[in-house]
Amino acid sequence: MSVKTLIITLSLLFVVALSPLASSSEPKNGPDSFLQAIQIQRSGLNNIMAYIDERPEIFNRPPKHTSILSRLERQQVKDLWILYLDYLATLNQLADQSATINKHSGLNTKDQIKRHQLAFNAHYRFALEFISRVDQDPEIVKWLNKEHPEVKLKKNSYKKLKQVMLSDWKTDRFDDLNARSIASFSPANTLDQALWEDRLAISKMNRFGLLTQQSLSWFKSTLYKGWYPLQKNVAWGMGKVKFWRIGRTLITPEQALSFSRSFQPGDFFITRKEWRMTNLGIPGFWTHSALYIGTKQERAEFFNSPEITAWVLSQGIASGNFEDLLLATSEMYRNHSGFDGNGEIRVIEALNPGVIFNSIESSLDADGAAIFRPNVSRLDIAKAIQGSFTYTGKPYDFHFDFDSDTAMVCSELIFKAYQTTPEQNGITFPVNLVAGKKMLTPNEIALWFEQTRNTDQQQIELVMFIDSNEKAGVAYESTEQAFLGSYKRPKWHVFQQSSWTEVNKKIPTTASQ
């Protein structure tokens, strides 16, 4: 697998962690999940550094070069910068949260200190590694210092990052934190091994060649204080509210089933779960997508037409019954009970176990959703659903490779089910290049809908927008107007929401309590 692919993989792999099925096996809050979170960020940042090293034509151009970055290359630098900051912000949050000893954590003091060291050291290491790779190229530095209002990064953000990470305080803190624990290192311990790797990487860097003389004492408490939206007070607030909402999303199973009465087979939806630390690694606000196939009864009624019967007959199904075609298409479907742990299956989606069937109660286990309907015929919808069944049982596409059918990622399943062929009128979704790979994210679907809405290019309709209000702990059916612009919502959107009283005046009837 190429390093370019790894960058996309790590940013979109975490859709799995947000998916309903994966949530059942998601580790509960505690020491192990905390260590796992650190390791996820370290792995992502390692691959970002490797990606930079693989692209010398962008990130390691010779001194006094005369080349100018193309528009695509500048976009790649920007995408990588935002993804890098997401990982780094998470490590900073983890370091802050582990700085105080918790007597009720179930860990001894030494292990708690080591967890704090690991988060702090990784944060420090990958800041230095990034700075050492990009700081000699004035064009890249200039581009990193540009304002990016869509993620609320102000002008000179790279300059401030560099000032903080090369400050006397940061240097002294690293030296002090690590000088006291070298003797306790055990090579057989996974945590100790990670600590050793980060220390070794830092020791090989020319720290003193990077360090500035300016001491930024006002930045001692947290890296992003004053300029990055994930400030210390927000980070602590996230920790508290996430703790309150372990295992619970705001769309209830009863709501999910009720909302689905407005869906029809062939609709697809994008979802969002709040309070997942790994959201920081996923591009955009909307992070997962799934295809609604309906129940057997819904499909029987929806696809009951002479045209569809004729097509099914042409596929070699003597009964002409669409359900028989689906049974012939998918071995997984033939062997399925028709139910998961929450209800009757109505959805097909790509999750950690691969392409599987789920109930709507499981698939809409989220805090927000937008349901879309393709502007194609029922025959073409039948073809799309039958096409999606051909992917059942395929593994999750950790490579995020749209050019291959051997594995599927969530949005790829929607894309390929509705891909236009000589035999099927489908949807022409936009495909973008990120880090050299073709991709379509759930958030880009939301953006594309808005860009084409009310034009002759529009190919999908918004059936329903389900929003939620964190302060009141409720989910509710909202409006199309409210959905517009949701793709621009920041990851910390819950802190910018209107009061529930204000929202409730407009849409009071479908909220969960």
Tab-separated table of N, CA and C in Angstrom, residues 38-50 52 81 84 87-88 91 118-133 161 165 194 197-198 201-202 205:
chain	number	residue	atom	x	y	z
A	38	ILE	N	-4.240	7.708	21.633
A	38	ILE	CA	-2.900	8.262	21.402
A	38	ILE	C	-2.237	7.552	20.227
A	39	GLN	N	-2.341	6.229	20.209
A	39	GLN	CA	-1.690	5.465	19.161
A	39	GLN	C	-2.276	5.761	17.780
A	40	ILE	N	-3.577	6.023	17.732
A	40	ILE	CA	-4.212	6.383	16.463
A	40	ILE	C	-3.608	7.669	15.917
A	41	GLN	N	-3.436	8.662	16.780
A	41	GLN	CA	-2.871	9.932	16.328
A	41	GLN	C	-1.408	9.763	15.921
A	42	ARG	N	-0.646	8.987	16.682
A	42	ARG	CA	0.765	8.763	16.339
A	42	ARG	C	0.881	8.083	14.979
A	43	SER	N	0.026	7.092	14.749
A	43	SER	CA	0.064	6.381	13.473
A	43	SER	C	-0.281	7.320	12.317
A	44	GLY	N	-1.324	8.126	12.497
A	44	GLY	CA	-1.710	9.067	11.453
A	44	GLY	C	-0.616	10.072	11.157
A	45	LEU	N	0.014	10.602	12.191
A	45	LEU	CA	1.082	11.588	12.007
A	45	LEU	C	2.323	10.956	11.392
A	46	ASN	N	2.629	9.719	11.761
A	46	ASN	CA	3.744	9.009	11.129
A	46	ASN	C	3.540	8.921	9.626
A	47	ASN	N	2.326	8.620	9.218
A	47	ASN	CA	2.048	8.484	7.800
A	47	ASN	C	2.018	9.825	7.079
A	48	ILE	N	1.625	10.872	7.782
A	48	ILE	CA	1.711	12.211	7.191
A	48	ILE	C	3.165	12.564	6.917
A	49	MET	N	4.077	12.282	7.873
A	49	MET	CA	5.494	12.560	7.654
A	49	MET	C	6.028	11.745	6.479
A	50	ALA	N	5.616	10.481	6.393
A	50	ALA	CA	6.060	9.640	5.288
A	50	ALA	C	5.541	10.166	3.948
A	52	ILE	N	4.880	13.328	3.242
A	52	ILE	CA	5.696	14.502	2.929
A	52	ILE	C	7.023	14.073	2.311
A	81	TRP	N	-2.247	20.042	5.788
A	81	TRP	CA	-2.092	20.941	6.942
A	81	TRP	C	-3.272	20.815	7.889
A	84	TYR	N	-3.195	17.370	9.506
A	84	TYR	CA	-2.099	17.364	10.483
A	84	TYR	C	-2.525	18.065	11.777
A	87	TYR	N	-4.910	15.910	13.932
A	87	TYR	CA	-4.192	14.917	14.747
A	87	TYR	C	-3.473	15.579	15.915
A	88	LEU	N	-2.797	16.697	15.637
A	88	LEU	CA	-2.010	17.361	16.671
A	88	LEU	C	-2.911	17.920	17.768
A	91	LEU	N	-3.849	15.100	20.117
A	91	LEU	CA	-2.764	14.780	21.043
A	91	LEU	C	-2.643	15.827	22.135
A	118	LEU	N	3.498	10.028	26.976
A	118	LEU	CA	3.338	9.569	25.602
A	118	LEU	C	2.580	10.601	24.770
A	119	ALA	N	1.492	11.143	25.308
A	119	ALA	CA	0.726	12.156	24.575
A	119	ALA	C	1.549	13.417	24.363
A	120	PHE	N	2.231	13.860	25.431
A	120	PHE	CA	3.036	15.088	25.340
A	120	PHE	C	4.202	14.897	24.371
A	121	ASN	N	4.918	13.778	24.500
A	121	ASN	CA	6.091	13.546	23.654
A	121	ASN	C	5.725	13.428	22.187
A	122	ALA	N	4.628	12.704	21.906
A	122	ALA	CA	4.204	12.559	20.514
A	122	ALA	C	3.812	13.907	19.934
A	123	HIS	N	3.130	14.695	20.731
A	123	HIS	CA	2.736	16.044	20.326
A	123	HIS	C	3.960	16.880	19.990
A	124	TYR	N	4.951	16.825	20.839
A	124	TYR	CA	6.186	17.592	20.665
A	124	TYR	C	6.986	17.055	19.473
A	125	ARG	N	7.122	15.749	19.399
A	125	ARG	CA	7.904	15.131	18.319
A	125	ARG	C	7.375	15.504	16.949
A	126	PHE	N	6.062	15.324	16.740
A	126	PHE	CA	5.534	15.521	15.397
A	126	PHE	C	5.408	17.002	15.033
A	127	ALA	N	5.402	17.865	16.024
A	127	ALA	CA	5.505	19.290	15.733
A	127	ALA	C	6.896	19.605	15.190
A	128	LEU	N	7.926	19.089	15.855
A	128	LEU	CA	9.296	19.321	15.401
A	128	LEU	C	9.546	18.682	14.039
A	129	GLU	N	9.029	17.474	13.843
A	129	GLU	CA	9.239	16.802	12.564
A	129	GLU	C	8.588	17.574	11.418
A	130	PHE	N	7.404	18.094	11.658
A	130	PHE	CA	6.710	18.856	10.614
A	130	PHE	C	7.470	20.138	10.303
A	131	ILE	N	7.847	20.864	11.351
A	131	ILE	CA	8.563	22.131	11.164
A	131	ILE	C	9.875	21.895	10.407
A	132	SER	N	10.597	20.860	10.772
A	132	SER	CA	11.879	20.595	10.120
A	132	SER	C	11.723	20.256	8.646
A	133	ARG	N	10.556	19.736	8.260
A	133	ARG	CA	10.334	19.352	6.865
A	133	ARG	C	9.874	20.499	5.987
A	161	LEU	N	2.196	28.278	15.568
A	161	LEU	CA	2.541	26.909	15.942
A	161	LEU	C	4.038	26.788	16.187
A	165	MET	N	5.859	25.735	19.749
A	165	MET	CA	6.572	24.469	19.859
A	165	MET	C	8.069	24.643	20.036
A	194	ALA	N	6.525	2.715	22.691
A	194	ALA	CA	6.102	3.929	21.991
A	194	ALA	C	6.824	5.157	22.550
A	197	GLU	N	10.318	5.159	21.138
A	197	GLU	CA	10.346	5.560	19.735
A	197	GLU	C	10.298	7.076	19.597
A	198	ASP	N	9.406	7.722	20.357
A	198	ASP	CA	9.289	9.176	20.260
A	198	ASP	C	10.528	9.868	20.799
A	201	ALA	N	13.302	9.493	18.222
A	201	ALA	CA	13.089	10.370	17.069
A	201	ALA	C	13.456	11.813	17.403
A	202	ILE	N	13.090	12.253	18.597
A	202	ILE	CA	13.410	13.625	19.010
A	202	ILE	C	14.912	13.792	19.193
A	205	MET	N	16.833	14.629	16.057
A	205	MET	CA	16.585	15.914	15.418
A	205	MET	C	17.517	16.977	15.965
